[in-house]
Amino acid sequence: MLIAMESDVICGEGDDGLERAREVVRQIQISVFHVSGSCAMLPRDEGGVVDEELRVYGVRGLRVVDASVFPLEPSGNIQSVVYAVAERAADLIKEARRGVR
């Protein structure tokens, strides 16, 4: 079996094919999914970046309102979930400005 990309041979017979292929995939892979989760809404001690009101831990007056707050990637298109997060964020910001929270 020969796995090739353009003219470069990645692995062939006699090589540790599977392990070499895994290494190559790790080096050149790109995501075909929606980018999300880089500022996960989780408790800080679990690696979270924002709280349940989208406020960045340790930074006053900053909220993150996009797909990066998803702790897990939704199984479908993320657009509707982003809209829902944005609507909720708008409510949270309005409440904070009125002094409700």
PDB file of C-alpha atoms in Angstrom:
ATOM      1  CA  MET A   1       0.000   0.000   0.000  1.00  0.00           C
ATOM      2  CA  LEU A   2       1.244   3.470  -0.831  1.00  0.00           C
ATOM      3  CA  ILE A   3      -0.122   6.692   0.574  1.00  0.00           C
ATOM      4  CA  ALA A   4       1.006   9.720  -1.390  1.00  0.00           C
ATOM      5  CA  MET A   5       0.307  13.411  -1.353  1.00  0.00           C
ATOM      6  CA  GLU A   6       1.261  15.185  -4.531  1.00  0.00           C
ATOM      7  CA  SER A   7       4.708  13.784  -5.225  1.00  0.00           C
ATOM      8  CA  ASP A   8       5.783  13.099  -1.640  1.00  0.00           C
ATOM      9  CA  VAL A   9       5.566   9.506  -0.465  1.00  0.00           C
ATOM     10  CA  ILE A  10       4.236   9.331   3.074  1.00  0.00           C
ATOM     11  CA  CYS A  11       4.620   5.626   3.724  1.00  0.00           C
ATOM     12  CA  GLY A  12       4.967   2.442   1.763  1.00  0.00           C
ATOM     13  CA  GLU A  13       5.469  -1.264   2.247  1.00  0.00           C
ATOM     14  CA  GLY A  14       7.981  -2.120   4.926  1.00  0.00           C
ATOM     15  CA  ASP A  15       7.357   1.119   6.806  1.00  0.00           C
ATOM     16  CA  ASP A  16       5.498   1.280  10.064  1.00  0.00           C
ATOM     17  CA  GLY A  17       2.603   2.406   7.880  1.00  0.00           C
ATOM     18  CA  LEU A  18      -0.156   2.981  10.394  1.00  0.00           C
ATOM     19  CA  GLU A  19       1.987   4.843  12.910  1.00  0.00           C
ATOM     20  CA  ARG A  20       3.603   6.949  10.175  1.00  0.00           C
ATOM     21  CA  ALA A  21       0.180   7.743   8.694  1.00  0.00           C
ATOM     22  CA  ARG A  22      -1.059   8.858  12.123  1.00  0.00           C
ATOM     23  CA  GLU A  23       1.954  11.121  12.500  1.00  0.00           C
ATOM     24  CA  VAL A  24       1.365  12.674   9.086  1.00  0.00           C
ATOM     25  CA  VAL A  25      -2.331  13.227   9.805  1.00  0.00           C
ATOM     26  CA  ARG A  26      -1.477  14.967  13.094  1.00  0.00           C
ATOM     27  CA  GLN A  27       0.936  17.251  11.247  1.00  0.00           C
ATOM     28  CA  ILE A  28      -1.183  18.201   8.233  1.00  0.00           C
ATOM     29  CA  GLN A  29      -4.800  17.797   9.294  1.00  0.00           C
ATOM     30  CA  ILE A  30      -7.233  20.660   9.071  1.00  0.00           C
ATOM     31  CA  SER A  31     -10.660  20.819  10.636  1.00  0.00           C
ATOM     32  CA  VAL A  32     -13.718  20.712   8.427  1.00  0.00           C
ATOM     33  CA  PHE A  33     -15.902  21.497  11.413  1.00  0.00           C
ATOM     34  CA  HIS A  34     -16.931  24.817  12.880  1.00  0.00           C
ATOM     35  CA  VAL A  35     -14.356  26.280  15.192  1.00  0.00           C
ATOM     36  CA  SER A  36     -15.691  26.460  18.729  1.00  0.00           C
ATOM     37  CA  GLY A  37     -14.744  25.851  22.324  1.00  0.00           C
ATOM     38  CA  SER A  38     -11.599  27.968  22.651  1.00  0.00           C
ATOM     39  CA  CYS A  39     -13.166  30.072  25.452  1.00  0.00           C
ATOM     40  CA  ALA A  40     -15.349  27.388  26.987  1.00  0.00           C
ATOM     41  CA  MET A  41     -18.107  28.253  29.419  1.00  0.00           C
ATOM     42  CA  LEU A  42     -17.055  26.033  32.288  1.00  0.00           C
ATOM     43  CA  PRO A  43     -16.033  26.546  35.892  1.00  0.00           C
ATOM     44  CA  ARG A  44     -12.620  28.170  36.024  1.00  0.00           C
ATOM     45  CA  ASP A  45     -11.090  25.202  37.855  1.00  0.00           C
ATOM     46  CA  GLU A  46     -12.184  22.949  34.969  1.00  0.00           C
ATOM     47  CA  GLY A  47     -10.422  25.094  32.373  1.00  0.00           C
ATOM     48  CA  GLY A  48     -13.283  27.456  31.615  1.00  0.00           C
ATOM     49  CA  VAL A  49     -12.686  30.958  30.319  1.00  0.00           C
ATOM     50  CA  VAL A  50     -16.140  32.498  30.797  1.00  0.00           C
ATOM     51  CA  ASP A  51     -18.828  32.125  33.450  1.00  0.00           C
ATOM     52  CA  GLU A  52     -22.547  31.453  32.925  1.00  0.00           C
ATOM     53  CA  GLU A  53     -23.076  35.144  32.149  1.00  0.00           C
ATOM     54  CA  LEU A  54     -20.369  35.096  29.452  1.00  0.00           C
ATOM     55  CA  ARG A  55     -17.978  37.200  31.570  1.00  0.00           C
ATOM     56  CA  VAL A  56     -14.285  36.451  31.167  1.00  0.00           C
ATOM     57  CA  TYR A  57     -12.781  35.279  34.451  1.00  0.00           C
ATOM     58  CA  GLY A  58     -10.428  37.866  35.947  1.00  0.00           C
ATOM     59  CA  VAL A  59     -11.313  40.651  33.478  1.00  0.00           C
ATOM     60  CA  ARG A  60     -13.861  43.295  34.383  1.00  0.00           C
ATOM     61  CA  GLY A  61     -16.265  44.452  31.679  1.00  0.00           C
ATOM     62  CA  LEU A  62     -15.418  41.836  29.043  1.00  0.00           C
ATOM     63  CA  ARG A  63     -17.791  39.188  27.733  1.00  0.00           C
ATOM     64  CA  VAL A  64     -17.292  36.663  24.954  1.00  0.00           C
ATOM     65  CA  VAL A  65     -20.350  36.128  22.767  1.00  0.00           C
ATOM     66  CA  ASP A  66     -19.609  33.678  19.965  1.00  0.00           C
ATOM     67  CA  ALA A  67     -19.106  29.977  19.282  1.00  0.00           C
ATOM     68  CA  SER A  68     -15.907  29.932  21.302  1.00  0.00           C
ATOM     69  CA  VAL A  69     -17.945  29.732  24.534  1.00  0.00           C
ATOM     70  CA  PHE A  70     -19.422  26.330  23.642  1.00  0.00           C
ATOM     71  CA  PRO A  71     -17.819  23.688  25.864  1.00  0.00           C
ATOM     72  CA  LEU A  72     -18.716  21.086  23.201  1.00  0.00           C
ATOM     73  CA  GLU A  73     -19.332  21.430  19.476  1.00  0.00           C
ATOM     74  CA  PRO A  74     -23.016  21.152  18.526  1.00  0.00           C
ATOM     75  CA  SER A  75     -23.829  18.225  16.243  1.00  0.00           C
ATOM     76  CA  GLY A  76     -25.454  20.421  13.599  1.00  0.00           C
ATOM     77  CA  ASN A  77     -24.831  23.838  12.153  1.00  0.00           C
ATOM     78  CA  ILE A  78     -23.817  26.262  14.894  1.00  0.00           C
ATOM     79  CA  GLN A  79     -25.485  29.383  13.486  1.00  0.00           C
ATOM     80  CA  SER A  80     -28.751  29.018  15.413  1.00  0.00           C
ATOM     81  CA  VAL A  81     -26.885  28.281  18.644  1.00  0.00           C
ATOM     82  CA  VAL A  82     -24.718  31.379  18.154  1.00  0.00           C
ATOM     83  CA  TYR A  83     -27.903  33.433  17.641  1.00  0.00           C
ATOM     84  CA  ALA A  84     -29.329  32.033  20.884  1.00  0.00           C
ATOM     85  CA  VAL A  85     -26.128  32.860  22.788  1.00  0.00           C
ATOM     86  CA  ALA A  86     -26.169  36.388  21.328  1.00  0.00           C
ATOM     87  CA  GLU A  87     -29.814  36.911  22.309  1.00  0.00           C
ATOM     88  CA  ARG A  88     -29.084  35.729  25.844  1.00  0.00           C
ATOM     89  CA  ALA A  89     -25.987  37.935  26.016  1.00  0.00           C
ATOM     90  CA  ALA A  90     -28.051  40.955  24.983  1.00  0.00           C
ATOM     91  CA  ASP A  91     -30.479  40.233  27.824  1.00  0.00           C
ATOM     92  CA  LEU A  92     -27.622  39.777  30.324  1.00  0.00           C
ATOM     93  CA  ILE A  93     -25.984  43.048  29.275  1.00  0.00           C
ATOM     94  CA  LYS A  94     -29.275  44.971  29.486  1.00  0.00           C
ATOM     95  CA  GLU A  95     -29.965  43.508  32.946  1.00  0.00           C
ATOM     96  CA  ALA A  96     -26.462  44.422  34.131  1.00  0.00           C
ATOM     97  CA  ARG A  97     -26.855  47.994  32.889  1.00  0.00           C
ATOM     98  CA  ARG A  98     -30.185  48.300  34.724  1.00  0.00           C
ATOM     99  CA  GLY A  99     -28.553  47.015  37.898  1.00  0.00           C
ATOM    100  CA  VAL A 100     -30.575  43.808  38.008  1.00  0.00           C
ATOM    101  CA  ARG A 101     -27.449  41.654  38.245  1.00  0.00           C
TER     102      ARG A 101
END
